[in-house]
Amino acid sequence: MKKELLTNLTETEAKKKLRSNLGSHITCPKCQRKNYVRRMKGKDTRYHCTECRHKFSLKSVIGFEGSHLNYTQIYRVLYCFGNNKTHKDVMDWTGVSYTTSRFNYQRIRNKLELSLNTDKLSGIFACDECFVGKRKTGNQALVMGAVDATFSDLRLSVIPDREQDSIEGFIDTHINTDSLIISDGLPSYGGLEYMGYAHDNEVHAKGQFEKTVPIERVWGLFKTFLRRNYHHINKETLPEYLVEFQFKFIHRKYRHNPLYIGKILINPVPRS
């Protein structure tokens, strides 16, 4: 989508595009029930749930409840978010302030977190840890990740250290025991076979890197994502950016379309 198309997008067109994602089954933001939401009659463009009698607008459904942005601006924000545009780009395209841009990106991340599948995965997974941030400034955190062999699914989480309990806790949370775990030579992975996992490792000190290439690619993509889009983040907010990166990694074929993001925001997959 070119910038000119967004520039000429009217309020009515933007609202119509976003509303097209609603479909026939809308989830009530209060009671989380489907099949009970109806559009109100007359000039009132809101929706109401016949089960809990809650009234809500399209903005609240996509995570922009109480926002002063019009629908054209919201559509542009969704486009910028999906296409890894910086806050400066959002400011140029929507006319909002830097603070407003950051706030709305955070809104989207909070809503997208509900769409991430938390079921345990099975298959072949490359696992590794990565330090994010600088230790000398006290702004460093340790992230652990697991990516499948097809490079289509990803799990990321902040862990306290590289000890065996932390490593095994992450793997036990996200991966079924019928899976093969590929790691480096860190001793903390040594007990995986006792837990029921198949385990293979590479010793990087001996020049063995072939099997762990997928997760190393993930770290390269993640650090590039942070540097180009946000330049600097605090370790306290790192989990939010892990959610954003994980979503964009899994949905990388469709995330460029603001309507695709809007559709997920409207009906996110509940946490399992």
PDB file of C-alpha atoms in Angstrom:
ATOM      1  CA  MET A   1       0.000   0.000   0.000  1.00  0.00           C
ATOM      2  CA  LYS A   2       1.431   3.359  -1.024  1.00  0.00           C
ATOM      3  CA  LYS A   3       1.489   6.429   1.158  1.00  0.00           C
ATOM      4  CA  GLU A   4      -0.684   8.282  -1.364  1.00  0.00           C
ATOM      5  CA  LEU A   5      -3.526   5.824  -0.802  1.00  0.00           C
ATOM      6  CA  LEU A   6      -3.416   6.472   2.922  1.00  0.00           C
ATOM      7  CA  THR A   7      -3.223  10.220   2.376  1.00  0.00           C
ATOM      8  CA  ASN A   8      -6.417  10.232   0.291  1.00  0.00           C
ATOM      9  CA  LEU A   9      -8.282   7.870   2.621  1.00  0.00           C
ATOM     10  CA  THR A  10     -11.447   9.509   3.955  1.00  0.00           C
ATOM     11  CA  GLU A  11     -12.989   9.025   7.384  1.00  0.00           C
ATOM     12  CA  THR A  12     -15.964   7.151   5.925  1.00  0.00           C
ATOM     13  CA  GLU A  13     -13.760   4.840   3.856  1.00  0.00           C
ATOM     14  CA  ALA A  14     -11.487   4.044   6.797  1.00  0.00           C
ATOM     15  CA  LYS A  15     -14.410   3.255   9.083  1.00  0.00           C
ATOM     16  CA  LYS A  16     -16.019   1.082   6.423  1.00  0.00           C
ATOM     17  CA  LYS A  17     -12.786  -0.861   5.919  1.00  0.00           C
ATOM     18  CA  LEU A  18     -12.333  -1.468   9.647  1.00  0.00           C
ATOM     19  CA  ARG A  19     -15.992  -2.393  10.090  1.00  0.00           C
ATOM     20  CA  SER A  20     -15.686  -4.982   7.306  1.00  0.00           C
ATOM     21  CA  ASN A  21     -13.555  -7.049   9.687  1.00  0.00           C
ATOM     22  CA  LEU A  22     -16.387  -7.458  12.169  1.00  0.00           C
ATOM     23  CA  GLY A  23     -18.070 -10.245  10.261  1.00  0.00           C
ATOM     24  CA  SER A  24     -21.196 -11.835  11.703  1.00  0.00           C
ATOM     25  CA  HIS A  25     -19.765 -12.803  15.093  1.00  0.00           C
ATOM     26  CA  ILE A  26     -18.322 -10.080  17.298  1.00  0.00           C
ATOM     27  CA  THR A  27     -16.901 -10.749  20.737  1.00  0.00           C
ATOM     28  CA  CYS A  28     -18.343  -8.557  23.471  1.00  0.00           C
ATOM     29  CA  PRO A  29     -15.402  -6.811  25.202  1.00  0.00           C
ATOM     30  CA  LYS A  30     -17.147  -7.131  28.592  1.00  0.00           C
ATOM     31  CA  CYS A  31     -18.568 -10.655  28.814  1.00  0.00           C
ATOM     32  CA  GLN A  32     -16.468 -12.168  25.976  1.00  0.00           C
ATOM     33  CA  ARG A  33     -19.551 -13.831  24.479  1.00  0.00           C
ATOM     34  CA  LYS A  34     -20.193 -14.211  20.763  1.00  0.00           C
ATOM     35  CA  ASN A  35     -23.459 -14.327  18.806  1.00  0.00           C
ATOM     36  CA  TYR A  36     -25.096 -11.765  21.111  1.00  0.00           C
ATOM     37  CA  VAL A  37     -23.667  -8.532  19.674  1.00  0.00           C
ATOM     38  CA  ARG A  38     -25.939  -6.361  17.539  1.00  0.00           C
ATOM     39  CA  ARG A  39     -25.542  -2.985  15.928  1.00  0.00           C
ATOM     40  CA  MET A  40     -27.732  -0.287  17.470  1.00  0.00           C
ATOM     41  CA  LYS A  41     -30.453   1.262  15.347  1.00  0.00           C
ATOM     42  CA  GLY A  42     -30.788   4.849  14.224  1.00  0.00           C
ATOM     43  CA  LYS A  43     -27.957   7.371  14.311  1.00  0.00           C
ATOM     44  CA  ASP A  44     -26.181   5.560  17.125  1.00  0.00           C
ATOM     45  CA  THR A  45     -23.319   3.714  15.409  1.00  0.00           C
ATOM     46  CA  ARG A  46     -22.331   1.740  18.494  1.00  0.00           C
ATOM     47  CA  TYR A  47     -22.918  -1.936  19.202  1.00  0.00           C
ATOM     48  CA  HIS A  48     -24.620  -3.611  22.138  1.00  0.00           C
ATOM     49  CA  CYS A  49     -24.571  -7.067  23.678  1.00  0.00           C
ATOM     50  CA  THR A  50     -28.034  -8.524  24.232  1.00  0.00           C
ATOM     51  CA  GLU A  51     -26.640 -10.828  26.929  1.00  0.00           C
ATOM     52  CA  CYS A  52     -24.917  -8.357  29.282  1.00  0.00           C
ATOM     53  CA  ARG A  53     -26.445  -5.155  27.778  1.00  0.00           C
ATOM     54  CA  HIS A  54     -22.995  -3.604  27.348  1.00  0.00           C
ATOM     55  CA  LYS A  55     -22.708  -0.857  24.723  1.00  0.00           C
ATOM     56  CA  PHE A  56     -19.449  -0.267  22.908  1.00  0.00           C
ATOM     57  CA  SER A  57     -18.027   1.358  19.802  1.00  0.00           C
ATOM     58  CA  LEU A  58     -15.867   0.034  16.978  1.00  0.00           C
ATOM     59  CA  LYS A  59     -12.898   1.852  18.515  1.00  0.00           C
ATOM     60  CA  SER A  60     -13.206  -0.059  21.773  1.00  0.00           C
ATOM     61  CA  VAL A  61     -13.352  -3.385  19.932  1.00  0.00           C
ATOM     62  CA  ILE A  62     -10.006  -2.812  18.213  1.00  0.00           C
ATOM     63  CA  GLY A  63      -8.314  -1.570  21.370  1.00  0.00           C
ATOM     64  CA  PHE A  64      -8.738   2.191  20.911  1.00  0.00           C
ATOM     65  CA  GLU A  65     -11.408   2.776  23.540  1.00  0.00           C
ATOM     66  CA  GLY A  66     -11.640   6.437  24.541  1.00  0.00           C
ATOM     67  CA  SER A  67      -9.227   7.460  21.801  1.00  0.00           C
ATOM     68  CA  HIS A  68      -9.571  10.903  20.240  1.00  0.00           C
ATOM     69  CA  LEU A  69      -8.130   9.637  16.958  1.00  0.00           C
ATOM     70  CA  ASN A  70     -10.520   9.492  14.035  1.00  0.00           C
ATOM     71  CA  TYR A  71     -10.847   6.309  11.999  1.00  0.00           C
ATOM     72  CA  THR A  72      -8.519   7.554   9.264  1.00  0.00           C
ATOM     73  CA  GLN A  73      -5.794   8.108  11.837  1.00  0.00           C
ATOM     74  CA  ILE A  74      -6.425   4.700  13.414  1.00  0.00           C
ATOM     75  CA  TYR A  75      -6.166   3.021  10.007  1.00  0.00           C
ATOM     76  CA  ARG A  76      -2.859   4.786   9.377  1.00  0.00           C
ATOM     77  CA  VAL A  77      -1.539   3.814  12.810  1.00  0.00           C
ATOM     78  CA  LEU A  78      -2.367   0.160  12.092  1.00  0.00           C
ATOM     79  CA  TYR A  79      -0.586   0.411   8.750  1.00  0.00           C
ATOM     80  CA  CYS A  80       2.502   1.971  10.332  1.00  0.00           C
ATOM     81  CA  PHE A  81       2.565  -0.644  13.088  1.00  0.00           C
ATOM     82  CA  GLY A  82       2.326  -3.566  10.679  1.00  0.00           C
ATOM     83  CA  ASN A  83       4.973  -2.166   8.348  1.00  0.00           C
ATOM     84  CA  ASN A  84       7.545  -1.392  11.063  1.00  0.00           C
ATOM     85  CA  LYS A  85       7.264   2.359  10.695  1.00  0.00           C
ATOM     86  CA  THR A  86       8.890   4.532  13.335  1.00  0.00           C
ATOM     87  CA  HIS A  87       7.055   6.917  15.631  1.00  0.00           C
ATOM     88  CA  LYS A  88       8.276   9.766  13.441  1.00  0.00           C
ATOM     89  CA  ASP A  89       6.471   8.189  10.475  1.00  0.00           C
ATOM     90  CA  VAL A  90       3.296   7.926  12.545  1.00  0.00           C
ATOM     91  CA  MET A  91       3.617  11.598  13.490  1.00  0.00           C
ATOM     92  CA  ASP A  92       4.051  12.598   9.827  1.00  0.00           C
ATOM     93  CA  TRP A  93       1.139  10.482   8.570  1.00  0.00           C
ATOM     94  CA  THR A  94      -1.385  11.139  11.315  1.00  0.00           C
ATOM     95  CA  GLY A  95      -0.424  14.495  12.820  1.00  0.00           C
ATOM     96  CA  VAL A  96      -0.291  13.114  16.371  1.00  0.00           C
ATOM     97  CA  SER A  97       2.445  13.730  18.934  1.00  0.00           C
ATOM     98  CA  TYR A  98       5.313  11.370  19.729  1.00  0.00           C
ATOM     99  CA  THR A  99       3.711  10.504  23.069  1.00  0.00           C
ATOM    100  CA  THR A 100       0.401   9.654  21.387  1.00  0.00           C
ATOM    101  CA  SER A 101       2.165   7.461  18.849  1.00  0.00           C
ATOM    102  CA  ARG A 102       3.949   5.504  21.578  1.00  0.00           C
ATOM    103  CA  PHE A 103       0.733   5.136  23.554  1.00  0.00           C
ATOM    104  CA  ASN A 104      -1.206   3.760  20.592  1.00  0.00           C
ATOM    105  CA  TYR A 105       1.542   1.312  19.665  1.00  0.00           C
ATOM    106  CA  GLN A 106       1.366   0.086  23.247  1.00  0.00           C
ATOM    107  CA  ARG A 107      -2.405  -0.301  22.948  1.00  0.00           C
ATOM    108  CA  ILE A 108      -1.968  -2.501  19.909  1.00  0.00           C
ATOM    109  CA  ARG A 109       0.680  -4.640  21.596  1.00  0.00           C
ATOM    110  CA  ASN A 110      -1.523  -5.173  24.642  1.00  0.00           C
ATOM    111  CA  LYS A 111      -4.373  -6.357  22.431  1.00  0.00           C
ATOM    112  CA  LEU A 112      -2.157  -8.547  20.247  1.00  0.00           C
ATOM    113  CA  GLU A 113      -0.871 -10.384  23.297  1.00  0.00           C
ATOM    114  CA  LEU A 114      -4.294 -12.017  23.575  1.00  0.00           C
ATOM    115  CA  SER A 115      -3.928 -13.417  20.053  1.00  0.00           C
ATOM    116  CA  LEU A 116      -0.705 -15.324  20.701  1.00  0.00           C
ATOM    117  CA  ASN A 117      -1.160 -19.069  20.962  1.00  0.00           C
ATOM    118  CA  THR A 118       0.140 -20.367  24.302  1.00  0.00           C
ATOM    119  CA  ASP A 119      -0.439 -24.071  23.628  1.00  0.00           C
ATOM    120  CA  LYS A 120       2.588 -26.308  23.915  1.00  0.00           C
ATOM    121  CA  LEU A 121       4.256 -27.083  20.597  1.00  0.00           C
ATOM    122  CA  SER A 122       5.640 -30.330  19.200  1.00  0.00           C
ATOM    123  CA  GLY A 123       8.382 -30.846  16.649  1.00  0.00           C
ATOM    124  CA  ILE A 124      12.014 -29.911  16.204  1.00  0.00           C
ATOM    125  CA  PHE A 125      13.082 -26.700  17.957  1.00  0.00           C
ATOM    126  CA  ALA A 126      16.304 -24.739  18.115  1.00  0.00           C
ATOM    127  CA  CYS A 127      16.662 -23.052  21.514  1.00  0.00           C
ATOM    128  CA  ASP A 128      19.049 -20.389  22.710  1.00  0.00           C
ATOM    129  CA  GLU A 129      19.409 -17.372  24.996  1.00  0.00           C
ATOM    130  CA  CYS A 130      20.262 -13.805  24.070  1.00  0.00           C
ATOM    131  CA  PHE A 131      21.227 -10.749  26.116  1.00  0.00           C
ATOM    132  CA  VAL A 132      19.338  -7.598  25.129  1.00  0.00           C
ATOM    133  CA  GLY A 133      20.587  -4.169  26.195  1.00  0.00           C
ATOM    134  CA  LYS A 134      23.817  -3.036  27.832  1.00  0.00           C
ATOM    135  CA  ARG A 135      24.988  -4.376  31.167  1.00  0.00           C
ATOM    136  CA  LYS A 136      27.093  -1.307  31.974  1.00  0.00           C
ATOM    137  CA  THR A 137      23.977   0.887  32.017  1.00  0.00           C
ATOM    138  CA  GLY A 138      21.967  -1.585  34.102  1.00  0.00           C
ATOM    139  CA  ASN A 139      19.500  -2.026  31.256  1.00  0.00           C
ATOM    140  CA  GLN A 140      20.201  -5.602  30.202  1.00  0.00           C
ATOM    141  CA  ALA A 141      17.808  -8.548  30.201  1.00  0.00           C
ATOM    142  CA  LEU A 142      18.139 -12.186  29.203  1.00  0.00           C
ATOM    143  CA  VAL A 143      15.697 -13.532  26.618  1.00  0.00           C
ATOM    144  CA  MET A 144      15.218 -17.179  25.727  1.00  0.00           C
ATOM    145  CA  GLY A 145      13.709 -18.304  22.469  1.00  0.00           C
ATOM    146  CA  ALA A 146      12.619 -21.449  20.657  1.00  0.00           C
ATOM    147  CA  VAL A 147      11.946 -21.562  16.913  1.00  0.00           C
ATOM    148  CA  ASP A 148      10.717 -24.587  15.003  1.00  0.00           C
ATOM    149  CA  ALA A 149      12.587 -26.204  12.134  1.00  0.00           C
ATOM    150  CA  THR A 150      10.219 -24.757   9.524  1.00  0.00           C
ATOM    151  CA  PHE A 151      10.865 -21.210  10.819  1.00  0.00           C
ATOM    152  CA  SER A 152       7.126 -20.666  11.186  1.00  0.00           C
ATOM    153  CA  ASP A 153       6.489 -20.637  14.943  1.00  0.00           C
ATOM    154  CA  LEU A 154       8.320 -18.894  17.733  1.00  0.00           C
ATOM    155  CA  ARG A 155       8.269 -18.602  21.512  1.00  0.00           C
ATOM    156  CA  LEU A 156      10.091 -15.841  23.401  1.00  0.00           C
ATOM    157  CA  SER A 157      10.287 -14.997  27.082  1.00  0.00           C
ATOM    158  CA  VAL A 158      12.464 -13.108  29.541  1.00  0.00           C
ATOM    159  CA  ILE A 159      14.257 -15.456  31.947  1.00  0.00           C
ATOM    160  CA  PRO A 160      16.193 -14.513  35.105  1.00  0.00           C
ATOM    161  CA  ASP A 161      19.422 -16.383  34.325  1.00  0.00           C
ATOM    162  CA  ARG A 162      21.012 -19.229  32.354  1.00  0.00           C
ATOM    163  CA  GLU A 163      20.728 -21.757  35.161  1.00  0.00           C
ATOM    164  CA  GLN A 164      19.204 -25.175  34.565  1.00  0.00           C
ATOM    165  CA  ASP A 165      15.939 -24.386  36.355  1.00  0.00           C
ATOM    166  CA  SER A 166      15.302 -21.333  34.149  1.00  0.00           C
ATOM    167  CA  ILE A 167      16.169 -23.134  30.909  1.00  0.00           C
ATOM    168  CA  GLU A 168      14.100 -26.209  31.709  1.00  0.00           C
ATOM    169  CA  GLY A 169      11.227 -24.071  32.983  1.00  0.00           C
ATOM    170  CA  PHE A 170      10.980 -22.225  29.660  1.00  0.00           C
ATOM    171  CA  ILE A 171      11.122 -25.422  27.609  1.00  0.00           C
ATOM    172  CA  ASP A 172       8.596 -27.208  29.829  1.00  0.00           C
ATOM    173  CA  THR A 173       6.191 -24.256  29.488  1.00  0.00           C
ATOM    174  CA  HIS A 174       6.279 -24.024  25.700  1.00  0.00           C
ATOM    175  CA  ILE A 175       7.309 -27.402  24.234  1.00  0.00           C
ATOM    176  CA  ASN A 176       5.888 -30.917  24.570  1.00  0.00           C
ATOM    177  CA  THR A 177       8.144 -33.778  25.630  1.00  0.00           C
ATOM    178  CA  ASP A 178       7.698 -35.566  22.282  1.00  0.00           C
ATOM    179  CA  SER A 179       9.946 -32.937  20.667  1.00  0.00           C
ATOM    180  CA  LEU A 180      13.602 -32.689  19.699  1.00  0.00           C
ATOM    181  CA  ILE A 181      15.493 -29.801  21.296  1.00  0.00           C
ATOM    182  CA  ILE A 182      18.603 -28.488  19.561  1.00  0.00           C
ATOM    183  CA  SER A 183      20.856 -26.240  21.635  1.00  0.00           C
ATOM    184  CA  ASP A 184      24.421 -25.094  22.063  1.00  0.00           C
ATOM    185  CA  GLY A 185      26.794 -26.741  24.518  1.00  0.00           C
ATOM    186  CA  LEU A 186      25.523 -24.905  27.607  1.00  0.00           C
ATOM    187  CA  PRO A 187      25.496 -27.421  30.511  1.00  0.00           C
ATOM    188  CA  SER A 188      22.056 -26.170  31.631  1.00  0.00           C
ATOM    189  CA  TYR A 189      20.498 -28.179  28.774  1.00  0.00           C
ATOM    190  CA  GLY A 190      22.023 -31.409  30.081  1.00  0.00           C
ATOM    191  CA  GLY A 191      18.932 -32.626  31.934  1.00  0.00           C
ATOM    192  CA  LEU A 192      16.440 -32.426  29.060  1.00  0.00           C
ATOM    193  CA  GLU A 193      16.647 -36.138  28.256  1.00  0.00           C
ATOM    194  CA  TYR A 194      15.676 -36.957  31.841  1.00  0.00           C
ATOM    195  CA  MET A 195      12.562 -34.820  31.312  1.00  0.00           C
ATOM    196  CA  GLY A 196      11.582 -36.902  28.275  1.00  0.00           C
ATOM    197  CA  TYR A 197      12.895 -34.683  25.479  1.00  0.00           C
ATOM    198  CA  ALA A 198      15.151 -35.796  22.663  1.00  0.00           C
ATOM    199  CA  HIS A 199      18.217 -33.550  22.752  1.00  0.00           C
ATOM    200  CA  ASP A 200      20.973 -32.679  20.313  1.00  0.00           C
ATOM    201  CA  ASN A 201      23.587 -29.999  20.800  1.00  0.00           C
ATOM    202  CA  GLU A 202      26.381 -28.171  19.028  1.00  0.00           C
ATOM    203  CA  VAL A 203      29.592 -26.854  20.551  1.00  0.00           C
ATOM    204  CA  HIS A 204      30.120 -23.385  19.141  1.00  0.00           C
ATOM    205  CA  ALA A 205      33.708 -23.327  20.420  1.00  0.00           C
ATOM    206  CA  LYS A 206      34.427 -26.150  17.957  1.00  0.00           C
ATOM    207  CA  GLY A 207      32.874 -24.256  15.053  1.00  0.00           C
ATOM    208  CA  GLN A 208      29.578 -26.156  15.102  1.00  0.00           C
ATOM    209  CA  PHE A 209      26.777 -23.777  14.092  1.00  0.00           C
ATOM    210  CA  GLU A 210      24.693 -25.498  11.423  1.00  0.00           C
ATOM    211  CA  LYS A 211      21.800 -26.813  13.527  1.00  0.00           C
ATOM    212  CA  THR A 212      21.331 -23.670  15.650  1.00  0.00           C
ATOM    213  CA  VAL A 213      21.276 -21.284  12.672  1.00  0.00           C
ATOM    214  CA  PRO A 214      17.458 -20.737  12.861  1.00  0.00           C
ATOM    215  CA  ILE A 215      17.496 -19.305  16.390  1.00  0.00           C
ATOM    216  CA  GLU A 216      20.605 -17.230  15.618  1.00  0.00           C
ATOM    217  CA  ARG A 217      18.673 -15.753  12.690  1.00  0.00           C
ATOM    218  CA  VAL A 218      15.846 -14.890  15.072  1.00  0.00           C
ATOM    219  CA  TRP A 219      18.218 -12.948  17.345  1.00  0.00           C
ATOM    220  CA  GLY A 220      19.581 -11.036  14.366  1.00  0.00           C
ATOM    221  CA  LEU A 221      16.083 -10.154  13.184  1.00  0.00           C
ATOM    222  CA  PHE A 222      14.972  -9.166  16.678  1.00  0.00           C
ATOM    223  CA  LYS A 223      17.898  -6.845  17.356  1.00  0.00           C
ATOM    224  CA  THR A 224      17.505  -5.239  13.927  1.00  0.00           C
ATOM    225  CA  PHE A 225      13.791  -4.781  14.646  1.00  0.00           C
ATOM    226  CA  LEU A 226      14.535  -2.993  17.931  1.00  0.00           C
ATOM    227  CA  ARG A 227      17.312  -0.834  16.519  1.00  0.00           C
ATOM    228  CA  ARG A 228      15.444   0.357  13.428  1.00  0.00           C
ATOM    229  CA  ASN A 229      12.071   0.941  15.030  1.00  0.00           C
ATOM    230  CA  TYR A 230      12.685   1.927  18.627  1.00  0.00           C
ATOM    231  CA  HIS A 231      16.440   2.586  18.980  1.00  0.00           C
ATOM    232  CA  HIS A 232      16.288   2.179  22.753  1.00  0.00           C
ATOM    233  CA  ILE A 233      13.900   0.467  25.161  1.00  0.00           C
ATOM    234  CA  ASN A 234      13.859  -0.202  28.896  1.00  0.00           C
ATOM    235  CA  LYS A 235      14.230  -3.765  30.131  1.00  0.00           C
ATOM    236  CA  GLU A 236      11.007  -3.366  32.130  1.00  0.00           C
ATOM    237  CA  THR A 237       9.007  -2.977  28.906  1.00  0.00           C
ATOM    238  CA  LEU A 238      10.923  -5.629  26.949  1.00  0.00           C
ATOM    239  CA  PRO A 239       8.114  -8.252  27.240  1.00  0.00           C
ATOM    240  CA  GLU A 240       5.809  -5.927  25.252  1.00  0.00           C
ATOM    241  CA  TYR A 241       8.280  -5.796  22.376  1.00  0.00           C
ATOM    242  CA  LEU A 242       8.735  -9.556  22.502  1.00  0.00           C
ATOM    243  CA  VAL A 243       4.978  -9.840  21.947  1.00  0.00           C
ATOM    244  CA  GLU A 244       5.143  -7.484  18.970  1.00  0.00           C
ATOM    245  CA  PHE A 245       8.103  -9.257  17.382  1.00  0.00           C
ATOM    246  CA  GLN A 246       6.631 -12.705  17.962  1.00  0.00           C
ATOM    247  CA  PHE A 247       3.345 -11.663  16.364  1.00  0.00           C
ATOM    248  CA  LYS A 248       5.068 -10.107  13.346  1.00  0.00           C
ATOM    249  CA  PHE A 249       7.316 -13.141  12.933  1.00  0.00           C
ATOM    250  CA  ILE A 250       4.443 -15.625  12.931  1.00  0.00           C
ATOM    251  CA  HIS A 251       2.183 -13.434  10.754  1.00  0.00           C
ATOM    252  CA  ARG A 252       4.909 -11.965   8.534  1.00  0.00           C
ATOM    253  CA  LYS A 253       3.044 -12.799   5.312  1.00  0.00           C
ATOM    254  CA  TYR A 254      -0.007 -10.720   6.261  1.00  0.00           C
ATOM    255  CA  ARG A 255       1.065  -8.170   8.889  1.00  0.00           C
ATOM    256  CA  HIS A 256       1.570  -5.446   6.239  1.00  0.00           C
ATOM    257  CA  ASN A 257      -2.195  -5.216   5.733  1.00  0.00           C
ATOM    258  CA  PRO A 258      -3.832  -2.966   8.371  1.00  0.00           C
ATOM    259  CA  LEU A 259      -7.124  -4.804   7.881  1.00  0.00           C
ATOM    260  CA  TYR A 260      -5.452  -8.083   8.848  1.00  0.00           C
ATOM    261  CA  ILE A 261      -4.182  -6.561  12.087  1.00  0.00           C
ATOM    262  CA  GLY A 262      -7.576  -4.962  12.656  1.00  0.00           C
ATOM    263  CA  LYS A 263      -9.296  -8.321  12.224  1.00  0.00           C
ATOM    264  CA  ILE A 264      -7.081  -9.913  14.871  1.00  0.00           C
ATOM    265  CA  LEU A 265      -7.618  -6.974  17.217  1.00  0.00           C
ATOM    266  CA  ILE A 266     -11.387  -7.367  16.894  1.00  0.00           C
ATOM    267  CA  ASN A 267     -11.482 -11.096  17.633  1.00  0.00           C
ATOM    268  CA  PRO A 268      -8.209 -12.127  19.289  1.00  0.00           C
ATOM    269  CA  VAL A 269      -7.703 -15.789  20.100  1.00  0.00           C
ATOM    270  CA  PRO A 270      -8.171 -16.167  23.879  1.00  0.00           C
ATOM    271  CA  ARG A 271      -5.289 -17.461  25.942  1.00  0.00           C
ATOM    272  CA  SER A 272      -5.390 -21.185  26.450  1.00  0.00           C
TER     273      SER A 272
END
